[in-house]
mmCIF file with all atom_site columns, C-alpha atoms in Angstrom:
data_model
loop_
_atom_site.group_PDB
_atom_site.id
_atom_site.type_symbol
_atom_site.label_atom_id
_atom_site.label_alt_id
_atom_site.label_comp_id
_atom_site.label_asym_id
_atom_site.label_entity_id
_atom_site.label_seq_id
_atom_site.pdbx_PDB_ins_code
_atom_site.Cartn_x
_atom_site.Cartn_y
_atom_site.Cartn_z
_atom_site.occupancy
_atom_site.B_iso_or_equiv
_atom_site.pdbx_formal_charge
_atom_site.auth_seq_id
_atom_site.auth_comp_id
_atom_site.auth_asym_id
_atom_site.auth_atom_id
_atom_site.pdbx_PDB_model_num
ATOM 1   C CA . MET A 1 1   ? 10.986  12.029  50.090  1.00 0.00 ? 1   MET A CA 1
ATOM 2   C CA . ALA A 1 2   ? 12.509  10.876  46.784  1.00 0.00 ? 2   ALA A CA 1
ATOM 3   C CA . LYS A 1 3   ? 13.952  13.424  44.415  1.00 0.00 ? 3   LYS A CA 1
ATOM 4   C CA . ALA A 1 4   ? 11.793  14.052  41.318  1.00 0.00 ? 4   ALA A CA 1
ATOM 5   C CA . ILE A 1 5   ? 13.364  12.747  38.128  1.00 0.00 ? 5   ILE A CA 1
ATOM 6   C CA . PRO A 1 6   ? 13.399  15.457  35.461  1.00 0.00 ? 6   PRO A CA 1
ATOM 7   C CA . ARG A 1 7   ? 11.501  14.380  32.343  1.00 0.00 ? 7   ARG A CA 1
ATOM 8   C CA . ILE A 1 8   ? 13.395  14.881  29.126  1.00 0.00 ? 8   ILE A CA 1
ATOM 9   C CA . GLY A 1 9   ? 11.171  15.568  26.129  1.00 0.00 ? 9   GLY A CA 1
ATOM 10  C CA . SER A 1 10  ? 7.811   15.564  27.878  1.00 0.00 ? 10  SER A CA 1
ATOM 11  C CA . ARG A 1 11  ? 4.732   15.302  25.678  1.00 0.00 ? 11  ARG A CA 1
ATOM 12  C CA . ARG A 1 12  ? 2.562   17.624  27.713  1.00 0.00 ? 12  ARG A CA 1
ATOM 13  C CA . ASN A 1 13  ? 2.022   20.248  25.023  1.00 0.00 ? 13  ASN A CA 1
ATOM 14  C CA . GLY A 1 14  ? -0.145  18.240  22.602  1.00 0.00 ? 14  GLY A CA 1
ATOM 15  C CA . ARG A 1 15  ? 1.117   16.935  19.284  1.00 0.00 ? 15  ARG A CA 1
ATOM 16  C CA . ILE A 1 16  ? 4.779   17.042  18.455  1.00 0.00 ? 16  ILE A CA 1
ATOM 17  C CA . GLY A 1 17  ? 4.187   17.544  14.770  1.00 0.00 ? 17  GLY A CA 1
ATOM 18  C CA . SER A 1 18  ? 3.427   15.534  11.692  1.00 0.00 ? 18  SER A CA 1
ATOM 19  C CA . ARG A 1 19  ? 5.622   12.432  11.711  1.00 0.00 ? 19  ARG A CA 1
ATOM 20  C CA . LYS A 1 20  ? 4.788   11.540  8.137   1.00 0.00 ? 20  LYS A CA 1
ATOM 21  C CA . SER A 1 21  ? 6.579   14.503  6.592   1.00 0.00 ? 21  SER A CA 1
ATOM 22  C CA . ALA A 1 22  ? 9.530   14.164  8.977   1.00 0.00 ? 22  ALA A CA 1
ATOM 23  C CA . ARG A 1 23  ? 10.451  10.653  7.804   1.00 0.00 ? 23  ARG A CA 1
ATOM 24  C CA . ARG A 1 24  ? 12.819  10.578  4.853   1.00 0.00 ? 24  ARG A CA 1
ATOM 25  C CA . ILE A 1 25  ? 12.683  7.174   3.206   1.00 0.00 ? 25  ILE A CA 1
ATOM 26  C CA . PRO A 1 26  ? 15.089  6.287   0.394   1.00 0.00 ? 26  PRO A CA 1
ATOM 27  C CA . LYS A 1 27  ? 13.744  2.746   -0.047  1.00 0.00 ? 27  LYS A CA 1
ATOM 28  C CA . GLY A 1 28  ? 10.236  1.364   0.338   1.00 0.00 ? 28  GLY A CA 1
ATOM 29  C CA . VAL A 1 29  ? 7.721   -1.292  -0.629  1.00 0.00 ? 29  VAL A CA 1
ATOM 30  C CA . ILE A 1 30  ? 4.716   -0.609  -2.851  1.00 0.00 ? 30  ILE A CA 1
ATOM 31  C CA . HIS A 1 31  ? 1.790   -2.995  -2.346  1.00 0.00 ? 31  HIS A CA 1
ATOM 32  C CA . VAL A 1 32  ? -0.867  -3.144  -5.071  1.00 0.00 ? 32  VAL A CA 1
ATOM 33  C CA . GLN A 1 33  ? -4.111  -4.998  -4.284  1.00 0.00 ? 33  GLN A CA 1
ATOM 34  C CA . ALA A 1 34  ? -6.139  -5.340  -7.470  1.00 0.00 ? 34  ALA A CA 1
ATOM 35  C CA . SER A 1 35  ? -9.555  -6.885  -6.971  1.00 0.00 ? 35  SER A CA 1
ATOM 36  C CA . PHE A 1 36  ? -12.303 -6.884  -9.583  1.00 0.00 ? 36  PHE A CA 1
ATOM 37  C CA . ASN A 1 37  ? -14.095 -4.003  -7.854  1.00 0.00 ? 37  ASN A CA 1
ATOM 38  C CA . ASN A 1 38  ? -11.292 -1.777  -6.594  1.00 0.00 ? 38  ASN A CA 1
ATOM 39  C CA . THR A 1 39  ? -7.525  -1.212  -6.590  1.00 0.00 ? 39  THR A CA 1
ATOM 40  C CA . ILE A 1 40  ? -5.669  -0.246  -3.411  1.00 0.00 ? 40  ILE A CA 1
ATOM 41  C CA . VAL A 1 41  ? -2.075  1.011   -3.538  1.00 0.00 ? 41  VAL A CA 1
ATOM 42  C CA . THR A 1 42  ? -0.157  1.181   -0.249  1.00 0.00 ? 42  THR A CA 1
ATOM 43  C CA . VAL A 1 43  ? 3.395   2.498   0.118   1.00 0.00 ? 43  VAL A CA 1
ATOM 44  C CA . THR A 1 44  ? 5.315   1.331   3.191   1.00 0.00 ? 44  THR A CA 1
ATOM 45  C CA . ASP A 1 45  ? 8.860   1.661   4.429   1.00 0.00 ? 45  ASP A CA 1
ATOM 46  C CA . VAL A 1 46  ? 11.071  -1.427  4.571   1.00 0.00 ? 46  VAL A CA 1
ATOM 47  C CA . ARG A 1 47  ? 9.822   -2.333  8.075   1.00 0.00 ? 47  ARG A CA 1
ATOM 48  C CA . GLY A 1 48  ? 6.195   -2.327  6.912   1.00 0.00 ? 48  GLY A CA 1
ATOM 49  C CA . ARG A 1 49  ? 4.936   0.960   8.377   1.00 0.00 ? 49  ARG A CA 1
ATOM 50  C CA . VAL A 1 50  ? 2.484   2.662   6.035   1.00 0.00 ? 50  VAL A CA 1
ATOM 51  C CA . VAL A 1 51  ? 3.725   5.961   4.638   1.00 0.00 ? 51  VAL A CA 1
ATOM 52  C CA . SER A 1 52  ? 1.074   6.666   2.014   1.00 0.00 ? 52  SER A CA 1
ATOM 53  C CA . TRP A 1 53  ? -1.919  4.934   0.479   1.00 0.00 ? 53  TRP A CA 1
ATOM 54  C CA . SER A 1 54  ? -4.599  5.494   -2.090  1.00 0.00 ? 54  SER A CA 1
ATOM 55  C CA . SER A 1 55  ? -7.412  3.573   -3.709  1.00 0.00 ? 55  SER A CA 1
ATOM 56  C CA . ALA A 1 56  ? -9.629  4.000   -6.732  1.00 0.00 ? 56  ALA A CA 1
ATOM 57  C CA . GLY A 1 57  ? -12.499 4.798   -4.360  1.00 0.00 ? 57  GLY A CA 1
ATOM 58  C CA . THR A 1 58  ? -10.637 7.618   -2.593  1.00 0.00 ? 58  THR A CA 1
ATOM 59  C CA . CYS A 1 59  ? -9.661  9.075   -5.974  1.00 0.00 ? 59  CYS A CA 1
ATOM 60  C CA . GLY A 1 60  ? -13.345 9.741   -6.679  1.00 0.00 ? 60  GLY A CA 1
ATOM 61  C CA . PHE A 1 61  ? -14.314 6.719   -8.780  1.00 0.00 ? 61  PHE A CA 1
ATOM 62  C CA . LYS A 1 62  ? -17.695 5.250   -7.920  1.00 0.00 ? 62  LYS A CA 1
ATOM 63  C CA . GLY A 1 63  ? -19.265 1.859   -8.572  1.00 0.00 ? 63  GLY A CA 1
ATOM 64  C CA . THR A 1 64  ? -17.941 -0.342  -11.349 1.00 0.00 ? 64  THR A CA 1
ATOM 65  C CA . ARG A 1 65  ? -15.525 2.358   -12.552 1.00 0.00 ? 65  ARG A CA 1
ATOM 66  C CA . ARG A 1 66  ? -13.289 1.607   -9.584  1.00 0.00 ? 66  ARG A CA 1
ATOM 67  C CA . GLY A 1 67  ? -12.232 -1.682  -11.148 1.00 0.00 ? 67  GLY A CA 1
ATOM 68  C CA . THR A 1 68  ? -10.972 -0.081  -14.379 1.00 0.00 ? 68  THR A CA 1
ATOM 69  C CA . PRO A 1 69  ? -7.303  0.202   -15.350 1.00 0.00 ? 69  PRO A CA 1
ATOM 70  C CA . PHE A 1 70  ? -7.515  4.003   -15.467 1.00 0.00 ? 70  PHE A CA 1
ATOM 71  C CA . ALA A 1 71  ? -8.762  4.139   -11.869 1.00 0.00 ? 71  ALA A CA 1
ATOM 72  C CA . ALA A 1 72  ? -5.838  1.932   -10.812 1.00 0.00 ? 72  ALA A CA 1
ATOM 73  C CA . GLN A 1 73  ? -3.405  4.185   -12.665 1.00 0.00 ? 73  GLN A CA 1
ATOM 74  C CA . THR A 1 74  ? -4.807  7.267   -10.909 1.00 0.00 ? 74  THR A CA 1
ATOM 75  C CA . ALA A 1 75  ? -4.667  5.570   -7.495  1.00 0.00 ? 75  ALA A CA 1
ATOM 76  C CA . ALA A 1 76  ? -1.043  4.495   -8.004  1.00 0.00 ? 76  ALA A CA 1
ATOM 77  C CA . GLY A 1 77  ? -0.072  7.993   -9.135  1.00 0.00 ? 77  GLY A CA 1
ATOM 78  C CA . ASN A 1 78  ? -1.680  9.592   -6.079  1.00 0.00 ? 78  ASN A CA 1
ATOM 79  C CA . ALA A 1 79  ? -0.055  7.204   -3.613  1.00 0.00 ? 79  ALA A CA 1
ATOM 80  C CA . ILE A 1 80  ? 3.395   7.573   -5.140  1.00 0.00 ? 80  ILE A CA 1
ATOM 81  C CA . ARG A 1 81  ? 3.406   11.353  -5.608  1.00 0.00 ? 81  ARG A CA 1
ATOM 82  C CA . THR A 1 82  ? 3.557   11.942  -1.849  1.00 0.00 ? 82  THR A CA 1
ATOM 83  C CA . VAL A 1 83  ? 6.451   9.518   -1.247  1.00 0.00 ? 83  VAL A CA 1
ATOM 84  C CA . VAL A 1 84  ? 8.496   10.863  -4.163  1.00 0.00 ? 84  VAL A CA 1
ATOM 85  C CA . ASP A 1 85  ? 8.284   14.253  -2.436  1.00 0.00 ? 85  ASP A CA 1
ATOM 86  C CA . GLN A 1 86  ? 9.596   12.583  0.733   1.00 0.00 ? 86  GLN A CA 1
ATOM 87  C CA . GLY A 1 87  ? 12.643  11.371  -1.162  1.00 0.00 ? 87  GLY A CA 1
ATOM 88  C CA . MET A 1 88  ? 11.954  7.768   -2.156  1.00 0.00 ? 88  MET A CA 1
ATOM 89  C CA . GLN A 1 89  ? 14.226  6.557   -4.938  1.00 0.00 ? 89  GLN A CA 1
ATOM 90  C CA . ARG A 1 90  ? 14.031  2.752   -4.867  1.00 0.00 ? 90  ARG A CA 1
ATOM 91  C CA . ALA A 1 91  ? 11.111  0.449   -4.235  1.00 0.00 ? 91  ALA A CA 1
ATOM 92  C CA . GLU A 1 92  ? 10.022  -3.157  -4.336  1.00 0.00 ? 92  GLU A CA 1
ATOM 93  C CA . VAL A 1 93  ? 6.589   -3.881  -5.780  1.00 0.00 ? 93  VAL A CA 1
ATOM 94  C CA . MET A 1 94  ? 4.230   -6.568  -4.472  1.00 0.00 ? 94  MET A CA 1
ATOM 95  C CA . ILE A 1 95  ? 1.164   -7.165  -6.628  1.00 0.00 ? 95  ILE A CA 1
ATOM 96  C CA . LYS A 1 96  ? -1.789  -9.113  -5.267  1.00 0.00 ? 96  LYS A CA 1
ATOM 97  C CA . GLY A 1 97  ? -5.119  -10.061 -6.802  1.00 0.00 ? 97  GLY A CA 1
ATOM 98  C CA . PRO A 1 98  ? -6.745  -10.866 -10.132 1.00 0.00 ? 98  PRO A CA 1
ATOM 99  C CA . GLY A 1 99  ? -8.083  -7.419  -11.083 1.00 0.00 ? 99  GLY A CA 1
ATOM 100 C CA . LEU A 1 100 ? -7.771  -5.348  -14.234 1.00 0.00 ? 100 LEU A CA 1
ATOM 101 C CA . GLY A 1 101 ? -5.703  -2.691  -12.459 1.00 0.00 ? 101 GLY A CA 1
ATOM 102 C CA . ARG A 1 102 ? -2.547  -4.784  -12.015 1.00 0.00 ? 102 ARG A CA 1
ATOM 103 C CA . ASP A 1 103 ? -0.754  -3.800  -15.210 1.00 0.00 ? 103 ASP A CA 1
ATOM 104 C CA . ALA A 1 104 ? -2.015  -0.217  -15.196 1.00 0.00 ? 104 ALA A CA 1
ATOM 105 C CA . ALA A 1 105 ? -0.800  0.350   -11.633 1.00 0.00 ? 105 ALA A CA 1
ATOM 106 C CA . LEU A 1 106 ? 2.600   -1.138  -12.461 1.00 0.00 ? 106 LEU A CA 1
ATOM 107 C CA . ARG A 1 107 ? 2.850   1.097   -15.532 1.00 0.00 ? 107 ARG A CA 1
ATOM 108 C CA . ALA A 1 108 ? 2.069   4.165   -13.406 1.00 0.00 ? 108 ALA A CA 1
ATOM 109 C CA . ILE A 1 109 ? 4.738   3.136   -10.872 1.00 0.00 ? 109 ILE A CA 1
ATOM 110 C CA . ARG A 1 110 ? 7.319   2.731   -13.657 1.00 0.00 ? 110 ARG A CA 1
ATOM 111 C CA . ARG A 1 111 ? 6.488   6.197   -15.014 1.00 0.00 ? 111 ARG A CA 1
ATOM 112 C CA . SER A 1 112 ? 6.863   7.872   -11.612 1.00 0.00 ? 112 SER A CA 1
ATOM 113 C CA . GLY A 1 113 ? 10.679  7.756   -11.755 1.00 0.00 ? 113 GLY A CA 1
ATOM 114 C CA . ILE A 1 114 ? 11.202  5.316   -8.873  1.00 0.00 ? 114 ILE A CA 1
ATOM 115 C CA . LEU A 1 115 ? 13.741  2.550   -9.566  1.00 0.00 ? 115 LEU A CA 1
ATOM 116 C CA . LEU A 1 116 ? 12.120  -0.837  -9.037  1.00 0.00 ? 116 LEU A CA 1
ATOM 117 C CA . THR A 1 117 ? 14.402  -3.411  -7.419  1.00 0.00 ? 117 THR A CA 1
ATOM 118 C CA . PHE A 1 118 ? 11.926  -6.222  -8.086  1.00 0.00 ? 118 PHE A CA 1
ATOM 119 C CA . VAL A 1 119 ? 8.297   -6.892  -8.905  1.00 0.00 ? 119 VAL A CA 1
ATOM 120 C CA . ARG A 1 120 ? 6.693   -9.879  -7.188  1.00 0.00 ? 120 ARG A CA 1
ATOM 121 C CA . ASP A 1 121 ? 3.252   -11.437 -7.553  1.00 0.00 ? 121 ASP A CA 1
ATOM 122 C CA . VAL A 1 122 ? 2.002   -12.334 -4.069  1.00 0.00 ? 122 VAL A CA 1
ATOM 123 C CA . THR A 1 123 ? -1.521  -13.458 -5.010  1.00 0.00 ? 123 THR A CA 1
ATOM 124 C CA . PRO A 1 124 ? -2.581  -16.131 -2.510  1.00 0.00 ? 124 PRO A CA 1
ATOM 125 C CA . MET A 1 125 ? -3.006  -19.501 -4.209  1.00 0.00 ? 125 MET A CA 1
ATOM 126 C CA . PRO A 1 126 ? -4.729  -22.403 -2.475  1.00 0.00 ? 126 PRO A CA 1
ATOM 127 C CA . HIS A 1 127 ? -2.812  -25.676 -2.673  1.00 0.00 ? 127 HIS A CA 1
ATOM 128 C CA . ASN A 1 128 ? -6.133  -27.393 -3.032  1.00 0.00 ? 128 ASN A CA 1
ATOM 129 C CA . GLY A 1 129 ? -7.517  -25.248 -0.216  1.00 0.00 ? 129 GLY A CA 1
ATOM 130 C CA . CYS A 1 130 ? -10.481 -25.914 2.033   1.00 0.00 ? 130 CYS A CA 1
ATOM 131 C CA . ARG A 1 131 ? -12.714 -28.934 1.873   1.00 0.00 ? 131 ARG A CA 1
ATOM 132 C CA . PRO A 1 132 ? -15.930 -28.137 -0.020  1.00 0.00 ? 132 PRO A CA 1
ATOM 133 C CA . PRO A 1 133 ? -19.272 -28.345 1.791   1.00 0.00 ? 133 PRO A CA 1
ATOM 134 C CA . LYS A 1 134 ? -21.077 -31.661 1.547   1.00 0.00 ? 134 LYS A CA 1
ATOM 135 C CA . LYS A 1 135 ? -23.733 -32.081 -1.127  1.00 0.00 ? 135 LYS A CA 1
ATOM 136 C CA . ARG A 1 136 ? -27.156 -30.904 -0.048  1.00 0.00 ? 136 ARG A CA 1
ATOM 137 C CA . ARG A 1 137 ? -29.370 -33.667 -1.469  1.00 0.00 ? 137 ARG A CA 1
ATOM 138 C CA . VAL A 1 138 ? -28.662 -37.098 -2.868  1.00 0.00 ? 138 VAL A CA 1
#
């Protein structure tokens, strides 16, 4: 009979612990998605794994108030506060979408004390996009 291979670091006893607090990240990427109805702020590490996120909806804004600049500012502040505690110093910012919260979110990020290496607009633009549907009646 074959000899049993001893397992090193077995996972038998449930969860190991919160991985989010264990990761120290000096540099990250902040993604801001500003639509007309909501603003979502996601903070990832350089490889793209989400560390923290917040949106105007999760901050307690309901209905049309979610699209306001103040809601975006609050969402950005909430998302960034957790990663500043984890030790983030530098970040790149990617802003997507046409919403009112773009500038307010960027202002909140600037005020948080994180050094911004660059700010990029990644709003998808169609290069004359899809073909329109044919006319219904002549």
